XYZ file of C-alpha atoms in Angstrom:
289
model
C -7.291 -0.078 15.398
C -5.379 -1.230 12.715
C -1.564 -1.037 12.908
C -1.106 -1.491 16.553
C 0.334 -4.212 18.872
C -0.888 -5.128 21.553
C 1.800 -6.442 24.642
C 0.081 -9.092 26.923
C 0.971 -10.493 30.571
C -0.617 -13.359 30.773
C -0.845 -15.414 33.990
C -1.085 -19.126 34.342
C -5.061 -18.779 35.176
C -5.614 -17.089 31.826
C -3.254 -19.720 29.979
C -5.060 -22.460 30.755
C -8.509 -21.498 29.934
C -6.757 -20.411 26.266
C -7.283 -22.512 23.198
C -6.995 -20.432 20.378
C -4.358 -17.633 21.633
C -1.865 -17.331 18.850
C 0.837 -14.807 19.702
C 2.835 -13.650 17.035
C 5.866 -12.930 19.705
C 6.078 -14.841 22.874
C 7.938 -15.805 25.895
C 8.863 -17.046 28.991
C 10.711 -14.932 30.941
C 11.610 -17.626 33.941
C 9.937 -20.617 35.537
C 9.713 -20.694 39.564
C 7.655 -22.458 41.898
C 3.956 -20.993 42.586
C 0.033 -21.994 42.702
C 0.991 -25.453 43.163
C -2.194 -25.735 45.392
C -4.127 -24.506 42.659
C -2.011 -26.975 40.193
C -1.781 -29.856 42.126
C 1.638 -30.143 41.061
C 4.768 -28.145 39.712
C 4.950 -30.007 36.675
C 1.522 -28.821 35.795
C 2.328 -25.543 36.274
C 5.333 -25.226 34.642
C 3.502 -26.991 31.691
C 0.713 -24.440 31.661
C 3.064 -21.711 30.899
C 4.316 -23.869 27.770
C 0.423 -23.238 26.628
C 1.346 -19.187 25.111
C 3.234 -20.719 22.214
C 1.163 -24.170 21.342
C -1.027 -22.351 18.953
C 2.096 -20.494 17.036
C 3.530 -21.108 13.759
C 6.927 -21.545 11.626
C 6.619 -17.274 11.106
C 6.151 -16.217 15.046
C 8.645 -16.067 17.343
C 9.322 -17.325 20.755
C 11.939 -14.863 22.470
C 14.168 -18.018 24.913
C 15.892 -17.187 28.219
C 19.357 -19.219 27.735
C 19.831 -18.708 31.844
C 17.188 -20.207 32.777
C 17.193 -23.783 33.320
C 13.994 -24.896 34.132
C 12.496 -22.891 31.092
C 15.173 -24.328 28.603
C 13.824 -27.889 30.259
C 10.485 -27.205 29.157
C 11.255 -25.945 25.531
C 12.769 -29.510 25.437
C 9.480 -31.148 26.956
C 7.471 -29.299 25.029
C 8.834 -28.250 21.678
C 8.183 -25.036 19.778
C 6.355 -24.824 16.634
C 7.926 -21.062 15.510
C 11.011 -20.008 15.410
C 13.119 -19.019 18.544
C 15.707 -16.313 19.513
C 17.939 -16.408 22.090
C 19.234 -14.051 24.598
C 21.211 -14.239 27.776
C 22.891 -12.052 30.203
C 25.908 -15.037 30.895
C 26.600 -16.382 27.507
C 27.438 -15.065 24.261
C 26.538 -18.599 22.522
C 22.593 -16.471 22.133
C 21.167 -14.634 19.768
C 21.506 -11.862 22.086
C 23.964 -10.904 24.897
C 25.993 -8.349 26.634
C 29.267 -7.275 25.891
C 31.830 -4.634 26.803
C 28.984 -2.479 28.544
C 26.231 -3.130 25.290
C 23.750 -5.205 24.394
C 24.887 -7.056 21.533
C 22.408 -8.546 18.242
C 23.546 -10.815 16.097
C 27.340 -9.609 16.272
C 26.231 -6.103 16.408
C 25.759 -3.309 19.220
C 22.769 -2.732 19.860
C 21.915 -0.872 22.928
C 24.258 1.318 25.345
C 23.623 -0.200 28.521
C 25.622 2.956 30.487
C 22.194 5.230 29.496
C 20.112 2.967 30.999
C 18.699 4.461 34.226
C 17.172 1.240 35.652
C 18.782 -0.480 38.173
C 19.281 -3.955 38.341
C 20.111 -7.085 36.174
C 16.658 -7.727 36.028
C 15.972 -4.756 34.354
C 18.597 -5.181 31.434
C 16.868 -8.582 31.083
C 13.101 -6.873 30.637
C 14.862 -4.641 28.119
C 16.382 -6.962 26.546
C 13.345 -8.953 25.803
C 11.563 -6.280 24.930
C 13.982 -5.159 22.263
C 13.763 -8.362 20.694
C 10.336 -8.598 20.825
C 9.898 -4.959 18.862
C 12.723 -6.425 16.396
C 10.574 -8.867 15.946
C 7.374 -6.307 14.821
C 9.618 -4.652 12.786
C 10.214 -1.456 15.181
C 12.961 0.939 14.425
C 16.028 0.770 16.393
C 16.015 3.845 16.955
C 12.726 4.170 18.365
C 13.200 1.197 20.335
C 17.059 3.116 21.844
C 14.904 6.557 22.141
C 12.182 4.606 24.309
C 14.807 2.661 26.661
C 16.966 5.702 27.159
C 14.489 7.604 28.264
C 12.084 5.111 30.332
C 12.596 6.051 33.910
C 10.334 2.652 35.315
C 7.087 1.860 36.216
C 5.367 3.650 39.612
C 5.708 2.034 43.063
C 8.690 -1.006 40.853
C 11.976 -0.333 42.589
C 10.993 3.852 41.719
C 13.755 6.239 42.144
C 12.227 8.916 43.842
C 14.982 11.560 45.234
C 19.183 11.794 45.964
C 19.763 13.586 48.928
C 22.916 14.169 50.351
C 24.134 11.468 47.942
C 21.810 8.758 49.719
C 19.494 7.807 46.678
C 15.640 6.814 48.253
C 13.443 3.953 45.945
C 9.957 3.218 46.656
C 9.336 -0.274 45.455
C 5.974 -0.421 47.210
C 4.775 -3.098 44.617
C 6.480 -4.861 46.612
C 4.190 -7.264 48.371
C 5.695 -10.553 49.059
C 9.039 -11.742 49.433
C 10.218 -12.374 45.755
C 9.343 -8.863 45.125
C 11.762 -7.911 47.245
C 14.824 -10.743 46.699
C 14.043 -8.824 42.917
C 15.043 -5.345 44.468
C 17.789 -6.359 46.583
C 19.545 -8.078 43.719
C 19.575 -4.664 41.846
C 21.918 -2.745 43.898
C 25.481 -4.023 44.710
C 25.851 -2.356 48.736
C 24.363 0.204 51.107
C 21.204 -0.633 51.363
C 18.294 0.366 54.165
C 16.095 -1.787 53.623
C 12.442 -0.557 54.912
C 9.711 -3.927 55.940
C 6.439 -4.207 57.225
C 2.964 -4.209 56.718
C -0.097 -6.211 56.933
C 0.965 -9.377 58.721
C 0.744 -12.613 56.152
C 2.773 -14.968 57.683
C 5.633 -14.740 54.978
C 8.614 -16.729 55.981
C 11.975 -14.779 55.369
C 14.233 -17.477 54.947
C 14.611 -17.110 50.996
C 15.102 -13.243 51.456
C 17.782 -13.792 54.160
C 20.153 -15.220 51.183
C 19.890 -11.744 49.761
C 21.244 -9.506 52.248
C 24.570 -8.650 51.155
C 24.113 -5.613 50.305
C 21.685 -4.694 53.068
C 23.470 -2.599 55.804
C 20.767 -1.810 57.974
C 17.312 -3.745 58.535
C 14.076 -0.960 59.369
C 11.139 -2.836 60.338
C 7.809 -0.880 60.760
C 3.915 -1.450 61.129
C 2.253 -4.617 62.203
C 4.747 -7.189 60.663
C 7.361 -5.169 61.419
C 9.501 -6.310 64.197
C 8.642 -10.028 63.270
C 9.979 -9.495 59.745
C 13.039 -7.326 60.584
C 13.985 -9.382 63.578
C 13.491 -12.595 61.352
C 15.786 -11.590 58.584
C 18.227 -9.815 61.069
C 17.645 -10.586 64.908
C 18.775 -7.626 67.302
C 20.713 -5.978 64.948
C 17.051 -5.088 63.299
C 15.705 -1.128 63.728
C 11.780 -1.547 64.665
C 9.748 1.557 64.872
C 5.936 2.325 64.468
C 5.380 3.768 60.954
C 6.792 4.882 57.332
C 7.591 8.237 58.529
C 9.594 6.953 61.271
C 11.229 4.508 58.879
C 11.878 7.047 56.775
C 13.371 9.909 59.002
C 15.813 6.784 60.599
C 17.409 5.762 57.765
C 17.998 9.121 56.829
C 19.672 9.798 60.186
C 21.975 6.995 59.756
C 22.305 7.066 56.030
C 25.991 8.123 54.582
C 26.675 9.474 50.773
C 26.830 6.709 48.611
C 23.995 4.592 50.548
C 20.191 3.705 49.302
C 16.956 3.562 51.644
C 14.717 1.575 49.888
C 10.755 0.513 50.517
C 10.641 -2.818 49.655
C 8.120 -4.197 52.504
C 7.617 -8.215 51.661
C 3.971 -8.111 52.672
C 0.852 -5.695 52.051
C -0.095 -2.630 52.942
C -3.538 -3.183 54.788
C -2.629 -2.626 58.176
C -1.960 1.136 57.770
C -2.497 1.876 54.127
C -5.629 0.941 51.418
C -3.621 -0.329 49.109
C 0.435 -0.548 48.051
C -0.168 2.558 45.444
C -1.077 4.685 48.623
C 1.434 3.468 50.426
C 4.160 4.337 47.837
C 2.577 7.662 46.985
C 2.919 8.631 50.954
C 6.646 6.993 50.836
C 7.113 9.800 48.179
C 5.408 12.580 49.662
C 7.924 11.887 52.632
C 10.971 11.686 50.576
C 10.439 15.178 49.065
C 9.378 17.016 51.828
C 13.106 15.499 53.555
């Protein structure tokens, strides 16, 4: 119908089979390595994403991530034909940043980030982009304040699901490979239980292993789940049989303060159908704690 926008993800695969896509508001949220056997090449793939703005013009908008080296690289490489605005969560040289708890516009605050209830830096960044992107369409600020105060996330994507005792449980069951989960564990800051396992795909852990600060205790389950746990942690890993089990341990050893969070690395196929079941059981154990 008339008078609606439409918001697209659009993977590499779609990109390069696109010739006449013309966005009127685009981006590029961050560039990392993937697909290069269906590439042949990183450069190629990085230069496929490049192919959502080649068809805009001086009037549309390309929304830039200042932090993000690779994708500022590529701007360079391949130059924009619309008009860009900035944002960053480091530097308040862009168009958009954070300051003093908000999320500032053009000189002006914008957004109280203290009413988000999303965790994670990751987060602010999605809402940041997709502020700008409804500034861009002409949406209200209010509407766009109303909508971000009140969004509580996406199903089975880092999900708060209960507090109990003070231990706060998240079901990021979408979870299915490892930078899922380096995603998750960069959103909280300490006291984490970190739940893994599934379907065994062979995932290496070595990238995830950088991101265990704030883990304090490693809960491997399922098929993969004494390889996984015992590769990010060796002995001082927790292996046990199923979710429930997972579940009911980290609860045991959980203090006030602490988070137990389903973030598995892998699939769900050796116990489950499919990650939604998987995160709809997680919750049906939470609740019934």
């Amino acid at each position: 119908e008339e008078g609606h926008y439409i918001a697209l993800e659009l993977s590499q695969g779609q990109l390069i089979d696109m010739f006449d896509f013309h966005p009127e508001v685009s981006t590029i949220i961050n560039l990392t390595p993937d697909h290069i056997d269906f590439m042949g090449s990183l450069e190629n793939y990085y230069a496929s994403k490049t192919r959502i703005y080649q068809n805009t013009q001086k009037e549309d908008y390309f929304i830039l991530n200042k932090d993000d080296e690779e994708v500022k690289k590529y701007i360079q490489k391949y130059p924009l034909p619309c008009s860009s605005i900035s944002f960053s969560l480091e530097n308040k040289e862009a168009d958009a940043y954070i300051e003093n708890g908000y999320l500032v516009k053009d000189g002006k605050a914008f957004l109280d980030l203290a009413k988000v209830t999303l965790p994670g830096k990751h987060n602010i960044q999605n809402i940041m982009i997709a502020s700008l992107m409804c500034m861009c369409v002409g949406v209200k600020e209010e509407d766009i304040q109303d909508v971000v105060y009140h969004f509580s996330g996406v199903e089975h994507r880092i999900e708060f699901v209960k507090e109990i005792d003070g231990v706060k449980y998240y079901n990021d069951s979408k979870a299915t490979n490892t930078d899922a989960t380096i995603t998750a564990l960069k959103a909280f800051e300490k006291g984490v239980f970190l739940l893994v396992g599934g379907f065994e795909k062979g995932l290496a852990m070595d990238e995830v292993k950088k991101y265990l600060a704030p883990v304090k205790k490693v809960i491997g389950y399922g098929a993969s789940g004494k390889r996984i746990a015992h590769d990010l942690v060796g002995e001082d890993a927790i292996v046990v049989n199923d979710l429930q089990e997972a579940i009911l341990c980290a609860k045991e050893l959980a203090m006030k303060g602490d988070v137990v969070l389903l973030s598995p690395t892998t699939s769900s196929f050796d116990q489950y159908t499919s990650f939604e079941e998987r995160g709809k059981h997680f919750k049906r154990i939470v609740e019934s704690l």
